[in-house]
Short mmCIF file of C-alpha atoms and ligand atoms in Angstrom, two decimals:
data_model
loop_
_atom_site.label_atom_id
_atom_site.label_comp_id
_atom_site.label_asym_id
_atom_site.label_seq_id
_atom_site.Cartn_x
_atom_site.Cartn_y
_atom_site.Cartn_z
CA MET A 7 0.00 0.00 0.00
CA ALA A 8 1.29 3.43 -0.93
CA SER A 9 1.84 5.83 1.95
CA ASP A 10 -0.63 8.36 0.63
CA ASP A 11 -3.41 5.89 -0.12
CA LEU A 12 -6.60 6.41 1.80
CA TRP A 13 -8.15 3.47 3.67
CA ILE A 14 -11.35 2.72 5.50
CA LEU A 15 -10.23 1.15 8.75
CA GLY A 16 -13.59 0.81 10.44
CA ILE A 17 -17.19 1.38 9.41
CA HIS A 18 -20.62 0.81 10.90
CA MET A 19 -24.27 1.48 10.24
CA THR A 20 -27.16 1.16 12.64
CA LYS A 21 -30.35 -0.61 11.81
CA PHE A 22 -32.44 1.82 9.76
CA GLY A 23 -36.04 2.23 10.82
CA LYS A 24 -37.94 3.72 13.70
CA HIS A 25 -35.89 4.07 16.89
CA THR A 26 -38.49 5.46 19.26
CA ASP A 27 -36.26 5.50 22.33
CA LEU A 28 -33.04 6.74 20.71
CA ASP A 29 -32.25 10.36 19.88
CA VAL A 30 -29.77 11.53 17.24
CA ILE A 31 -26.88 11.45 19.70
CA ASP A 32 -27.69 7.87 20.72
CA LEU A 33 -27.75 6.84 17.07
CA ALA A 34 -24.58 8.79 16.21
CA SER A 35 -22.84 7.28 19.24
CA GLU A 36 -23.81 3.75 18.24
CA ALA A 37 -22.49 4.31 14.72
CA ALA A 38 -19.29 6.07 15.82
CA MET A 39 -18.42 3.58 18.57
CA GLY A 40 -19.25 0.77 16.15
CA ALA A 41 -16.88 2.16 13.52
CA LEU A 42 -14.09 2.71 16.07
CA ALA A 43 -14.46 -0.83 17.45
CA ASP A 44 -14.61 -2.23 13.92
CA GLY A 45 -11.31 -0.50 13.15
CA GLY A 46 -9.64 -1.46 16.44
CA VAL A 47 -9.09 2.18 17.42
CA THR A 48 -10.53 4.62 19.96
CA MET A 49 -11.59 8.26 20.10
CA ALA A 50 -8.13 9.01 21.53
CA ASP A 51 -6.63 8.01 18.16
CA MET A 52 -8.84 10.33 16.11
CA GLY A 53 -7.28 13.52 14.79
CA VAL A 54 -10.39 14.98 13.19
CA LEU A 55 -14.16 14.54 13.40
CA ALA A 56 -16.67 15.51 10.74
CA ALA A 57 -20.38 15.11 11.43
CA GLY A 58 -23.70 15.90 9.82
CA CYS A 59 -27.40 15.84 10.64
CA LEU A 60 -29.41 17.68 8.03
CA MET A 61 -32.54 18.18 10.12
CA GLN A 62 -30.39 19.67 12.90
CA ALA A 63 -27.93 21.46 10.66
CA ASN A 64 -27.65 24.37 13.10
CA ALA A 65 -26.64 22.12 16.00
CA PRO A 66 -22.99 21.36 16.88
CA ILE A 67 -23.75 17.71 16.23
CA GLY A 68 -20.09 16.63 16.31
CA GLN A 69 -19.44 18.25 19.67
CA MET A 70 -22.70 16.84 21.05
CA LEU A 71 -21.45 13.41 19.97
CA GLN A 72 -18.04 14.03 21.58
CA LYS A 73 -19.76 14.86 24.86
CA GLN A 74 -21.14 11.31 24.89
CA ILE A 75 -18.20 9.32 23.56
CA GLY A 76 -15.00 11.30 24.05
CA GLN A 77 -14.08 14.98 24.27
CA THR A 78 -10.51 14.95 23.08
CA GLY A 79 -10.22 18.51 21.83
CA ILE A 80 -9.72 17.62 18.17
CA PRO A 81 -11.09 19.85 15.40
CA VAL A 82 -14.74 19.19 14.59
CA TYR A 83 -16.39 20.08 11.30
CA ASN A 84 -20.19 20.08 11.27
CA VAL A 85 -21.26 19.74 7.68
CA SER A 86 -24.51 20.09 5.76
CA ASN A 87 -24.88 19.19 2.08
CA ALA A 88 -28.42 17.89 1.59
CA CYS A 89 -28.55 14.13 0.93
CA ALA A 90 -24.78 14.16 0.31
CA THR A 91 -24.08 15.27 3.90
CA GLY A 92 -22.59 11.91 4.95
CA ALA A 93 -20.33 11.73 1.92
CA THR A 94 -19.28 15.31 2.60
CA ALA A 95 -18.34 14.44 6.19
CA LEU A 96 -16.27 11.56 4.87
CA ARG A 97 -14.62 13.89 2.34
CA VAL A 98 -13.64 16.27 5.17
CA ALA A 99 -12.06 13.47 7.20
CA ALA A 100 -10.37 12.14 4.06
CA MET A 101 -8.95 15.54 3.15
CA ALA A 102 -7.50 15.98 6.64
CA VAL A 103 -5.81 12.57 6.41
CA LYS A 104 -4.57 13.21 2.88
CA ALA A 105 -3.22 16.60 3.95
CA GLY A 106 -1.26 14.96 6.76
CA GLU A 107 -3.16 16.87 9.43
CA ALA A 108 -4.52 13.69 11.02
CA ASP A 109 -3.53 10.01 11.11
CA PHE A 110 -7.13 8.94 11.67
CA GLY A 111 -10.37 10.71 10.86
CA LEU A 112 -13.92 9.90 11.95
CA ALA A 113 -16.97 10.85 9.88
CA VAL A 114 -20.53 10.44 11.13
CA GLY A 115 -23.95 11.01 9.58
CA VAL A 116 -27.19 10.70 11.51
CA GLU A 117 -30.87 11.52 11.06
CA LYS A 118 -34.20 11.08 12.82
CA LEU A 119 -36.83 11.04 10.11
CA ALA A 120 -39.24 8.20 10.90
CA GLY A 121 -42.78 9.35 10.26
CA ALA A 122 -41.76 12.53 8.41
CA GLY A 123 -43.91 13.43 5.42
CA LEU A 124 -42.91 15.46 2.38
CA LEU A 125 -39.57 17.10 3.21
CA ALA A 126 -39.97 19.82 0.57
CA GLY A 127 -43.27 21.24 -0.55
CA GLY A 128 -44.93 19.77 2.53
CA SER A 129 -46.65 23.04 3.29
CA ARG A 130 -47.54 26.15 1.36
CA LYS A 131 -48.10 29.61 2.81
CA ASP A 132 -51.55 31.12 2.51
CA ASP A 133 -52.02 33.80 -0.09
CA ALA A 134 -51.45 37.31 1.32
CA PRO A 135 -54.48 39.66 1.60
CA THR A 136 -53.02 41.88 -1.12
CA TRP A 137 -50.92 40.80 -4.09
CA THR A 138 -47.39 42.17 -3.56
CA PRO A 139 -44.44 40.94 -5.63
CA LYS A 140 -41.87 39.28 -3.40
CA GLY A 141 -38.66 37.32 -3.79
CA ARG A 142 -36.38 36.65 -6.70
CA TYR A 143 -39.25 35.90 -9.10
CA GLY A 144 -41.43 38.79 -8.00
CA ALA A 145 -44.16 36.33 -7.07
CA VAL A 146 -47.36 37.72 -5.61
CA ALA A 147 -48.36 34.36 -4.13
CA PRO A 148 -46.75 30.99 -3.37
CA VAL A 149 -45.96 29.17 -6.61
CA ASP A 150 -45.68 25.51 -5.51
CA GLY A 151 -48.44 23.72 -7.37
CA ARG A 152 -49.05 26.78 -9.55
CA ILE A 153 -45.75 26.82 -11.42
CA GLY A 154 -44.54 23.25 -11.25
CA THR A 155 -43.86 21.30 -8.09
CA GLU A 156 -41.44 21.51 -5.21
CA ILE A 157 -42.04 18.00 -3.87
CA MET A 158 -39.11 15.65 -4.32
CA PRO A 159 -41.16 12.71 -5.69
CA GLY A 160 -42.38 15.10 -8.40
CA VAL A 161 -38.98 16.62 -9.14
CA PHE A 162 -37.38 13.19 -9.53
CA ALA A 163 -40.36 11.89 -11.48
CA GLN A 164 -39.63 14.58 -14.06
CA ILE A 165 -35.94 13.67 -14.06
CA GLY A 166 -36.83 10.08 -15.00
CA MET A 167 -39.43 11.19 -17.54
CA GLU A 168 -36.93 13.56 -19.13
CA TYR A 169 -34.61 10.59 -19.69
CA GLY A 170 -37.52 8.75 -21.27
CA HIS A 171 -38.20 11.69 -23.56
CA ARG A 172 -34.58 11.83 -24.66
CA TYR A 173 -33.99 8.11 -25.23
CA GLY A 174 -37.39 6.40 -25.17
CA GLY A 175 -38.26 3.05 -23.66
CA THR A 176 -39.50 4.20 -20.26
CA SER A 177 -42.93 3.56 -18.81
CA PHE A 178 -44.71 3.54 -15.47
CA GLU A 179 -44.21 -0.22 -15.43
CA LEU A 180 -40.48 0.00 -16.13
CA PHE A 181 -39.93 2.39 -13.22
CA ALA A 182 -42.08 0.18 -10.99
CA ARG A 183 -39.99 -2.86 -11.94
CA ILE A 184 -36.84 -1.04 -10.79
CA SER A 185 -38.54 -0.58 -7.45
CA GLU A 186 -39.63 -4.23 -7.44
CA LYS A 187 -35.97 -5.23 -7.83
CA ASN A 188 -34.80 -3.14 -4.90
CA HIS A 189 -37.58 -4.29 -2.58
CA ALA A 190 -36.72 -7.89 -3.49
CA HIS A 191 -33.07 -7.20 -2.65
CA SER A 192 -34.04 -5.76 0.73
CA THR A 193 -35.37 -9.10 1.97
CA LEU A 194 -31.76 -10.21 2.50
CA ASN A 195 -30.69 -7.10 4.42
CA PRO A 196 -31.42 -7.27 8.15
CA LEU A 197 -30.49 -3.59 8.59
CA ALA A 198 -33.08 -2.40 6.05
CA ALA A 199 -36.08 -0.56 7.46
CA TYR A 200 -38.42 -2.60 5.27
CA GLN A 201 -37.64 -6.16 4.19
CA LYS A 202 -40.85 -6.71 2.32
CA ARG A 203 -41.08 -8.05 -1.18
CA PHE A 204 -43.72 -6.32 -3.32
CA THR A 205 -45.29 -7.64 -6.48
CA LEU A 206 -45.30 -5.36 -9.50
CA GLU A 207 -49.08 -5.07 -9.18
CA GLU A 208 -48.76 -4.00 -5.55
CA ILE A 209 -46.21 -1.33 -6.43
CA MET A 210 -48.21 0.06 -9.35
CA GLY A 211 -51.47 -0.13 -7.43
CA ASP A 212 -50.19 1.60 -4.30
CA LEU A 213 -50.84 5.23 -3.41
CA MET A 214 -49.76 7.51 -6.25
CA ILE A 215 -47.54 10.32 -4.99
CA ALA A 216 -46.29 11.90 -8.21
CA TYR A 217 -46.74 9.92 -11.41
CA PRO A 218 -45.00 7.65 -12.11
CA ASN A 219 -43.73 7.37 -8.51
CA THR A 220 -46.09 5.53 -6.17
CA ARG A 221 -45.36 5.31 -2.44
CA PRO A 222 -43.13 2.19 -2.52
CA MET A 223 -41.14 3.83 -5.33
CA CYS A 224 -40.14 6.67 -2.98
CA SER A 225 -37.31 6.56 -0.44
CA ALA A 226 -38.45 5.76 3.06
CA ASN A 227 -38.09 8.36 5.81
CA THR A 228 -36.37 6.53 8.64
CA ASP A 229 -34.03 6.99 11.59
CA GLY A 230 -30.45 5.82 11.34
CA ALA A 231 -26.77 6.59 11.51
CA ALA A 232 -23.53 5.49 9.90
CA ALA A 233 -19.91 6.24 10.68
CA VAL A 234 -16.52 5.56 9.16
CA VAL A 235 -12.88 5.75 10.31
CA VAL A 236 -10.30 6.55 7.64
CA THR A 237 -6.53 6.45 7.78
CA SER A 238 -3.50 6.70 5.52
CA GLY A 239 -1.56 3.87 3.93
CA ALA A 240 1.47 4.93 5.95
CA LYS A 241 -0.44 4.56 9.20
CA LEU A 242 -2.20 1.36 8.17
CA ARG A 243 1.21 -0.29 7.63
CA THR A 244 1.93 0.13 11.35
CA LEU A 245 -1.28 -1.64 12.38
CA SER A 246 -2.01 -5.33 12.84
CA LEU A 247 -2.28 -7.76 9.94
CA GLU A 248 -5.95 -8.27 10.82
CA GLN A 249 -6.60 -4.53 10.56
CA GLN A 250 -4.77 -4.44 7.24
CA ARG A 251 -6.73 -7.42 5.94
CA ARG A 252 -10.12 -5.90 6.73
CA ALA A 253 -9.20 -2.38 5.63
CA VAL A 254 -10.90 -1.23 2.43
CA LYS A 255 -9.02 0.95 0.00
CA VAL A 256 -10.64 4.22 -1.00
CA SER A 257 -9.40 4.38 -4.58
CA ALA A 258 -11.39 7.50 -5.34
CA SER A 259 -13.24 9.99 -3.16
CA ILE A 260 -14.92 12.67 -5.24
CA LEU A 261 -17.41 15.42 -4.50
CA THR A 262 -18.88 17.64 -7.21
CA SER A 263 -21.50 20.38 -7.45
CA ASP A 264 -23.79 21.01 -10.38
CA PRO A 265 -22.22 22.99 -13.21
CA TRP A 266 -24.49 25.32 -15.17
CA THR A 267 -26.52 23.67 -17.88
CA GLU A 268 -29.32 25.23 -19.89
CA SER A 269 -32.24 23.87 -17.87
CA CYS A 270 -30.61 23.32 -14.47
CA GLN A 271 -32.39 26.21 -12.78
CA VAL A 272 -35.73 25.02 -14.10
CA LEU A 273 -35.40 21.32 -13.23
CA PRO A 274 -32.36 20.25 -11.19
CA ASP A 275 -29.76 18.60 -13.41
CA VAL A 276 -28.66 15.57 -11.40
CA ASN A 277 -26.99 14.09 -14.46
CA THR A 278 -24.03 16.32 -15.25
CA LEU A 279 -22.55 16.47 -11.75
CA THR A 280 -22.95 12.70 -11.33
CA ARG A 281 -21.27 12.08 -14.66
CA ASN A 282 -18.48 14.50 -13.71
CA ALA A 283 -17.99 12.80 -10.34
CA ALA A 284 -17.95 9.35 -11.93
CA THR A 285 -15.50 10.43 -14.61
CA ALA A 286 -13.17 11.89 -11.99
CA ALA A 287 -13.52 8.79 -9.82
CA TYR A 288 -12.73 6.36 -12.64
CA GLU A 289 -9.75 8.49 -13.62
CA ALA A 290 -8.42 8.79 -10.06
CA SER A 291 -8.77 5.07 -9.36
CA GLY A 292 -7.85 3.60 -12.70
CA VAL A 293 -10.99 1.51 -12.33
CA SER A 294 -13.40 1.28 -15.25
CA PRO A 295 -17.13 0.58 -15.01
CA ALA A 296 -16.46 -2.93 -16.37
CA ASP A 297 -14.30 -3.66 -13.31
CA LEU A 298 -17.12 -3.02 -10.83
CA ASP A 299 -18.58 -5.94 -8.89
CA LEU A 300 -21.39 -3.95 -7.26
CA VAL A 301 -22.81 -0.44 -7.12
CA GLU A 302 -24.86 1.34 -4.50
CA LEU A 303 -26.46 4.35 -6.17
CA HIS A 304 -28.84 7.03 -4.96
CA ASP A 305 -32.27 5.63 -5.75
CA CYS A 306 -34.18 8.26 -3.77
CA PHE A 307 -36.99 7.46 -6.24
CA ALA A 308 -37.34 4.64 -8.74
CA THR A 309 -37.18 7.23 -11.52
CA ALA A 310 -33.75 8.36 -10.28
CA GLU A 311 -32.13 4.93 -10.37
CA LEU A 312 -32.62 4.65 -14.11
CA VAL A 313 -30.78 7.87 -15.00
CA HIS A 314 -27.83 7.01 -12.77
CA TYR A 315 -27.14 3.74 -14.64
CA ASP A 316 -26.27 6.07 -17.47
CA ASN A 317 -24.66 8.86 -15.42
CA LEU A 318 -22.30 6.40 -13.72
CA MET A 319 -21.53 4.94 -17.16
CA LEU A 320 -22.68 1.44 -16.21
CA CYS A 321 -24.16 1.34 -19.72
CA PRO A 322 -23.55 3.14 -23.02
CA ASP A 323 -25.09 6.63 -23.41
CA GLY A 324 -28.85 6.28 -23.61
CA GLY A 325 -28.68 2.59 -22.71
CA ALA A 326 -30.15 2.62 -19.20
CA VAL A 327 -33.39 0.88 -20.16
CA ASP A 328 -31.52 -1.87 -22.03
CA PHE A 329 -29.14 -2.21 -19.07
CA PHE A 330 -32.08 -2.81 -16.75
CA GLU A 331 -33.88 -5.10 -19.19
CA SER A 332 -30.73 -7.22 -19.54
CA GLY A 333 -31.01 -8.14 -15.88
CA ALA A 334 -27.59 -6.65 -15.15
CA PRO A 335 -28.54 -4.66 -12.01
CA PHE A 336 -30.26 -7.58 -10.27
CA ARG A 337 -28.22 -9.28 -7.54
CA ASP A 338 -27.62 -12.30 -9.77
CA GLY A 339 -26.89 -10.08 -12.77
CA ARG A 340 -23.71 -8.85 -14.38
CA LEU A 341 -23.44 -5.68 -12.25
CA PRO A 342 -25.67 -5.76 -9.16
CA VAL A 343 -27.07 -2.36 -8.20
CA ASN A 344 -28.49 -1.61 -4.75
CA VAL A 345 -28.27 -5.09 -3.27
CA SER A 346 -28.89 -3.38 0.08
CA GLY A 347 -32.45 -2.74 -1.07
CA GLY A 348 -31.69 0.88 -1.85
CA LEU A 349 -33.29 3.89 -0.26
CA GLN A 350 -36.82 2.73 -1.11
CA SER A 351 -36.62 -0.18 1.31
CA LYS A 352 -33.40 0.20 3.31
CA GLY A 353 -34.51 3.72 4.18
CA HIS A 354 -33.04 7.18 3.73
CA PRO A 355 -31.98 8.85 6.98
CA ILE A 356 -30.54 11.66 4.94
CA ALA A 357 -27.16 12.48 6.49
CA ALA A 358 -26.45 8.80 7.18
CA THR A 359 -27.09 7.72 3.59
CA GLY A 360 -23.77 8.91 2.14
CA ILE A 361 -21.84 6.71 4.58
CA ALA A 362 -24.29 3.80 4.73
CA ASN A 363 -23.90 3.22 0.99
CA ILE A 364 -20.14 2.96 1.54
CA TRP A 365 -20.72 0.56 4.44
CA GLU A 366 -22.73 -1.68 2.14
CA VAL A 367 -20.01 -1.83 -0.51
CA ALA A 368 -17.22 -2.22 2.06
CA THR A 369 -19.08 -5.07 3.75
CA HIS A 370 -19.24 -7.00 0.48
CA LEU A 371 -15.57 -6.33 -0.25
CA ARG A 372 -14.72 -7.74 3.16
CA GLY A 373 -16.83 -10.81 2.43
CA GLU A 374 -18.98 -10.09 5.47
CA ALA A 375 -22.36 -9.44 3.86
CA GLY A 376 -23.92 -12.72 4.95
CA ASP A 377 -26.91 -13.93 2.96
CA ARG A 378 -26.70 -11.10 0.46
CA GLN A 379 -22.95 -11.36 -0.16
CA ILE A 380 -21.94 -10.75 -3.76
CA GLU A 381 -19.42 -13.56 -4.06
CA GLY A 382 -15.87 -12.55 -4.81
CA ALA A 383 -16.58 -8.81 -4.83
CA LYS A 384 -13.32 -6.90 -5.16
CA VAL A 385 -14.30 -3.46 -6.46
CA GLY A 386 -17.40 -1.38 -5.79
CA LEU A 387 -18.80 2.09 -6.27
CA ALA A 388 -21.00 4.14 -3.93
CA HIS A 389 -22.92 7.15 -5.23
CA VAL A 390 -25.01 9.73 -3.43
CA ILE A 391 -26.64 12.93 -4.57
CA GLY A 392 -28.08 15.82 -2.64
CA LEU A 393 -30.30 18.28 -4.45
CA GLY A 394 -28.93 21.73 -4.60
CA SER A 395 -26.78 19.94 -5.75
CA ALA A 396 -23.87 17.85 -4.46
CA CYS A 397 -22.71 14.46 -5.67
CA GLY A 398 -20.35 12.05 -3.91
CA VAL A 399 -18.77 9.10 -5.69
CA HIS A 400 -16.45 6.69 -3.89
CA ILE A 401 -14.68 3.76 -5.49
CA LEU A 402 -13.60 1.10 -3.01
CA GLU A 403 -11.30 -1.87 -3.43
CA LYS A 404 -10.67 -4.96 -1.37
CA ALA A 405 -7.34 -5.06 0.45
CA ALA A 406 -4.68 -7.16 -1.30
CA VAL A 407 -3.26 -8.42 2.01
CA MET B 12 -61.86 46.90 -16.04
CA THR B 13 -60.32 44.88 -13.25
CA ALA B 14 -56.72 45.66 -12.37
CA THR B 15 -54.42 42.71 -12.94
CA ILE B 16 -50.98 41.70 -11.75
CA PRO B 17 -48.86 38.78 -12.99
CA LEU B 18 -48.28 35.87 -10.59
CA VAL B 19 -44.54 36.29 -11.20
CA ASP B 20 -42.66 39.25 -12.65
CA TYR B 21 -41.36 37.29 -15.65
CA LEU B 22 -44.90 36.85 -16.98
CA VAL B 23 -45.70 39.76 -19.30
CA LEU B 24 -49.43 40.37 -19.62
CA GLY B 25 -51.22 42.38 -22.32
CA ASP B 26 -52.47 41.47 -25.78
CA GLN B 27 -49.84 38.80 -26.29
CA PRO B 28 -48.93 37.31 -22.93
CA HIS B 29 -45.47 35.80 -22.85
CA LEU B 30 -42.56 35.04 -20.54
CA GLU B 31 -39.53 37.25 -20.46
CA ALA B 32 -36.11 36.05 -19.32
CA HIS B 33 -32.94 37.87 -18.37
CA GLU B 34 -30.48 36.93 -21.08
CA CYS B 35 -26.78 37.22 -20.41
CA GLU B 36 -25.29 39.63 -22.95
CA ALA B 37 -22.01 37.73 -22.92
CA CYS B 38 -23.10 34.11 -23.32
CA GLY B 39 -26.84 34.11 -23.96
CA ALA B 40 -27.78 32.06 -20.89
CA ARG B 41 -31.34 32.78 -19.80
CA PHE B 42 -32.69 33.13 -16.29
CA PHE B 43 -36.13 33.90 -14.90
CA ASP B 44 -35.08 35.17 -11.48
CA ARG B 45 -33.50 38.47 -10.39
CA ARG B 46 -29.79 38.18 -11.15
CA ASN B 47 -26.54 39.14 -9.50
CA ALA B 48 -24.48 37.66 -12.31
CA CYS B 49 -24.57 34.89 -14.87
CA ALA B 50 -24.28 31.35 -13.48
CA HIS B 51 -22.67 30.22 -16.72
CA CYS B 52 -20.05 32.89 -17.46
CA SER B 53 -20.29 35.28 -14.48
CA GLY B 54 -21.19 38.15 -16.82
CA THR B 55 -23.11 40.98 -15.17
CA THR B 56 -25.12 42.54 -17.96
CA PHE B 57 -28.43 41.18 -19.12
CA ARG B 58 -31.03 42.06 -21.72
CA PRO B 59 -34.71 41.07 -21.75
CA ALA B 60 -35.55 38.13 -23.99
CA ALA B 61 -39.09 37.22 -24.98
CA ILE B 62 -39.58 33.46 -24.76
CA PRO B 63 -41.49 31.74 -27.58
CA THR B 64 -44.98 30.87 -26.40
CA GLU B 65 -45.07 27.47 -28.05
CA GLY B 66 -43.06 24.49 -27.02
CA GLU B 67 -42.83 20.79 -26.37
CA VAL B 68 -43.23 18.87 -23.11
CA ARG B 69 -39.81 17.51 -22.20
CA ALA B 70 -40.71 16.13 -18.78
CA PHE B 71 -43.80 15.94 -16.62
CA THR B 72 -45.20 14.46 -13.47
CA ILE B 73 -48.77 14.24 -12.24
CA VAL B 74 -48.70 15.34 -8.64
CA ALA B 75 -51.28 13.48 -6.59
CA PHE B 76 -50.01 14.30 -3.12
CA ALA B 77 -49.18 17.87 -2.12
CA ALA B 78 -49.36 20.42 0.66
CA PRO B 79 -52.77 21.31 2.08
CA GLY B 80 -54.39 23.99 -0.07
CA ILE B 81 -52.94 22.73 -3.34
CA ASP B 82 -55.51 21.15 -5.63
CA VAL B 83 -54.45 17.70 -6.84
CA PRO B 84 -53.96 16.09 -9.20
CA TYR B 85 -52.10 18.61 -11.32
CA VAL B 86 -49.46 18.28 -14.02
CA ALA B 87 -46.04 19.85 -13.39
CA ALA B 88 -43.80 19.98 -16.42
CA VAL B 89 -40.72 21.26 -18.14
CA VAL B 90 -41.54 22.78 -21.50
CA ASP B 91 -38.86 23.27 -24.11
CA CYS B 92 -39.71 26.57 -25.79
CA ALA B 93 -37.41 26.54 -28.83
CA GLY B 94 -34.35 25.85 -26.71
CA THR B 95 -35.31 27.66 -23.52
CA SER B 96 -36.57 25.43 -20.73
CA VAL B 97 -39.56 26.67 -18.77
CA ARG B 98 -41.11 25.29 -15.60
CA ALA B 99 -44.91 25.35 -15.64
CA ASN B 100 -48.07 23.42 -15.03
CA LEU B 101 -49.92 21.90 -17.94
CA ILE B 102 -53.46 23.28 -17.92
CA ASN B 103 -56.68 22.78 -19.85
CA VAL B 104 -55.88 19.09 -20.14
CA ALA B 105 -57.05 16.14 -18.06
CA PRO B 106 -54.32 15.37 -15.49
CA ASP B 107 -53.86 11.72 -16.36
CA PRO B 108 -51.31 9.69 -18.36
CA GLU B 109 -53.85 9.08 -21.13
CA HIS B 110 -54.04 12.79 -21.95
CA VAL B 111 -50.55 14.02 -21.10
CA HIS B 112 -47.52 12.67 -22.88
CA LEU B 113 -43.88 13.42 -23.46
CA GLY B 114 -43.22 15.45 -26.57
CA MET B 115 -46.73 16.90 -26.76
CA LYS B 116 -46.94 20.34 -28.34
CA VAL B 117 -48.20 23.05 -26.04
CA ARG B 118 -48.68 26.80 -25.93
CA LEU B 119 -48.71 29.39 -23.17
CA ALA B 120 -52.08 30.20 -21.66
CA THR B 121 -53.03 32.46 -18.78
CA TYR B 122 -55.73 32.08 -16.15
CA PRO B 123 -56.97 34.05 -13.13
CA VAL B 124 -55.44 32.93 -9.83
CA GLY B 125 -57.85 35.05 -7.80
CA ALA B 126 -58.54 38.59 -6.58
CA ASP B 127 -56.95 40.16 -3.52
CA SER B 128 -58.71 42.42 -0.98
CA ASP B 129 -58.30 45.42 -3.29
CA GLY B 130 -59.95 43.56 -6.15
CA THR B 131 -56.71 43.17 -8.09
CA GLU B 132 -56.68 39.95 -10.02
CA ALA B 133 -53.48 37.87 -10.11
CA ILE B 134 -52.89 36.17 -13.46
CA GLY B 135 -51.00 32.90 -13.63
CA PHE B 136 -49.73 30.94 -16.60
CA GLY B 137 -49.50 27.39 -17.75
CA PHE B 138 -49.18 25.54 -21.02
CA GLU B 139 -52.13 23.94 -22.81
CA PRO B 140 -52.16 21.37 -25.61
CA ILE B 141 -52.16 22.71 -29.16
CA SER B 142 -55.07 20.77 -30.59
ZN1 ZN C 12 -23.30 34.38 -19.26
#
C-alpha cells in the first residue's frame, strides 16, 4: 500500500427504521463507537471529526457526539450538504488525512426522520391579503403547485421522464420494476427498514404520490446513523495484519457540485454532476465501469435509479433501459445495483445515507455481507446525490493483504 | 376593467402574454429570477428576452399528493420553448397519463389565480395542448 493511499479502517451502520427511544446522539454514538471498534481504534486516536445531521444542521452535532463518547479537543467540522451530507463528512475526514493533518479521521452522519412526510413542498403559505411581488421571481403568491412542483417525488419523477423523452423506452411499469428489484433485494438485508417483497401489481397499485412514482417507489423516511474511520496507507502499515486485511481501499473519493446547464435552474440537473464525479472517480482510481462488482447508487426514487445507470456509465449513453432489461442490475446479474435494497426499502436517513452506501459496498468487499454477499466482490462504487446539488462518488477496493 | 398583476414578474401580460427572461449579454444564458451575475459565465449585464410561447413537453409528473391547499392532481412539467426550458403546469388538459404525454406540443395560456382584498386579479400561466 502506498503511503498516501486512503483506507477505510472501520465502518458501521445502525439498523435503519424507527428508533423510538433513541435520539440523534444515541444513534450517532452507536455508529461512531461501532466504527471505532470495527477498526480497532478509539476516540483518543482520532485527529479529526466531521459530522452531519441535516434536520439539525444548526446544532454542533459533532461536539454533542463528543460529549457522549469522548471529548478529546480535536477539530470538529459540522457539515450540511443535503442528501450528500454523509459523503461530505467523509470527504472532510479524508482531506484531513490526505493533507497529513490527522492520522485517523472519523466521519458520522445521523438523522431522525421516521414518520416525516414530504420534506420539501410539505406546506404552502396562505395567499397574502393583497398581491405584492416578493422574492427573486417577483411572485405575488406561493408558486408551488401553480408553477410546477417543489415535492421531491415530483422533481425526480420529471428527471426520470426527461430521460424517457430523450432516449425512449421508459414507462410507469419499467420504473415500478426497478422498485420491485430493490424491494426484493431488501429481503436479505437485516439492517433495512423494510424487508418486504412487493409484487409489480402491488407497487403500481399503491398510493400515487407523483406519477409515475407511487409510495413504494419513494425513499423511506427513517431513523439511522452510519460512521466511518479513515486512515493513511502509511499509518495502516503500522497496524495489525488483521486490521490491514479488513481495511478497504478508497481508490477515489470525489465530490462535485452542479455545473451550469441550460435547464438546471428550471429542473435540477442531477446528471451532469454525477457524470463529472464518476469520470473523476474512474480516472483517479484507474478503475473502469467494467471492473465493478457492485454499485450502490442514490435511488431516492425509482425514476432516479434509471438515470444514474447512465450517469455512472454502467451502460452506453442512452442505454439505461436496455441495461435494466438485460437483468444486469439484479443481484444475480452482471453488475448488481443496490443489493442493500436501496433507499426505497433500506430507508433514507438523509445524512447517514452517504456513509451507509459505503458501508454496504465495504461489507461485500470484506466478504462479510452474509446472505446477500456478492461472491468474490473486489471493487465497488458508492454514489449519493443531494439536491442543490452535491454528488459524492467513492470507489472502493478490497485489500490485497 | 379589473386591475391585474402577474403571478410572477417574468410573466408579461397584455395582448400577447409571454414570458420574459434575463439573457446574459455575454453568453446568452437565460434566467427567470432576479440576477446578481450569470451562473454560466459570471457576466453581469443582461437584456430582456421574450420566450417563444409554443413548445414541447420535455418532462412531466402528475402530482397526486401535495401540501394542504394545493388542488391535486395537477401536471407539473418542463416545457422546451425553442431551446429555452420553462417550468410550468400543464393546464386545460385532463391530469392523467392518457391525456398528457412526453413530446406533446403546447402553448402558453393564462388564467386568473384570484382577486386580492383590493380587487386586483393575479394572473398565472401554464401551457395547454395545441389541438
Ligand atoms: Zn453568461
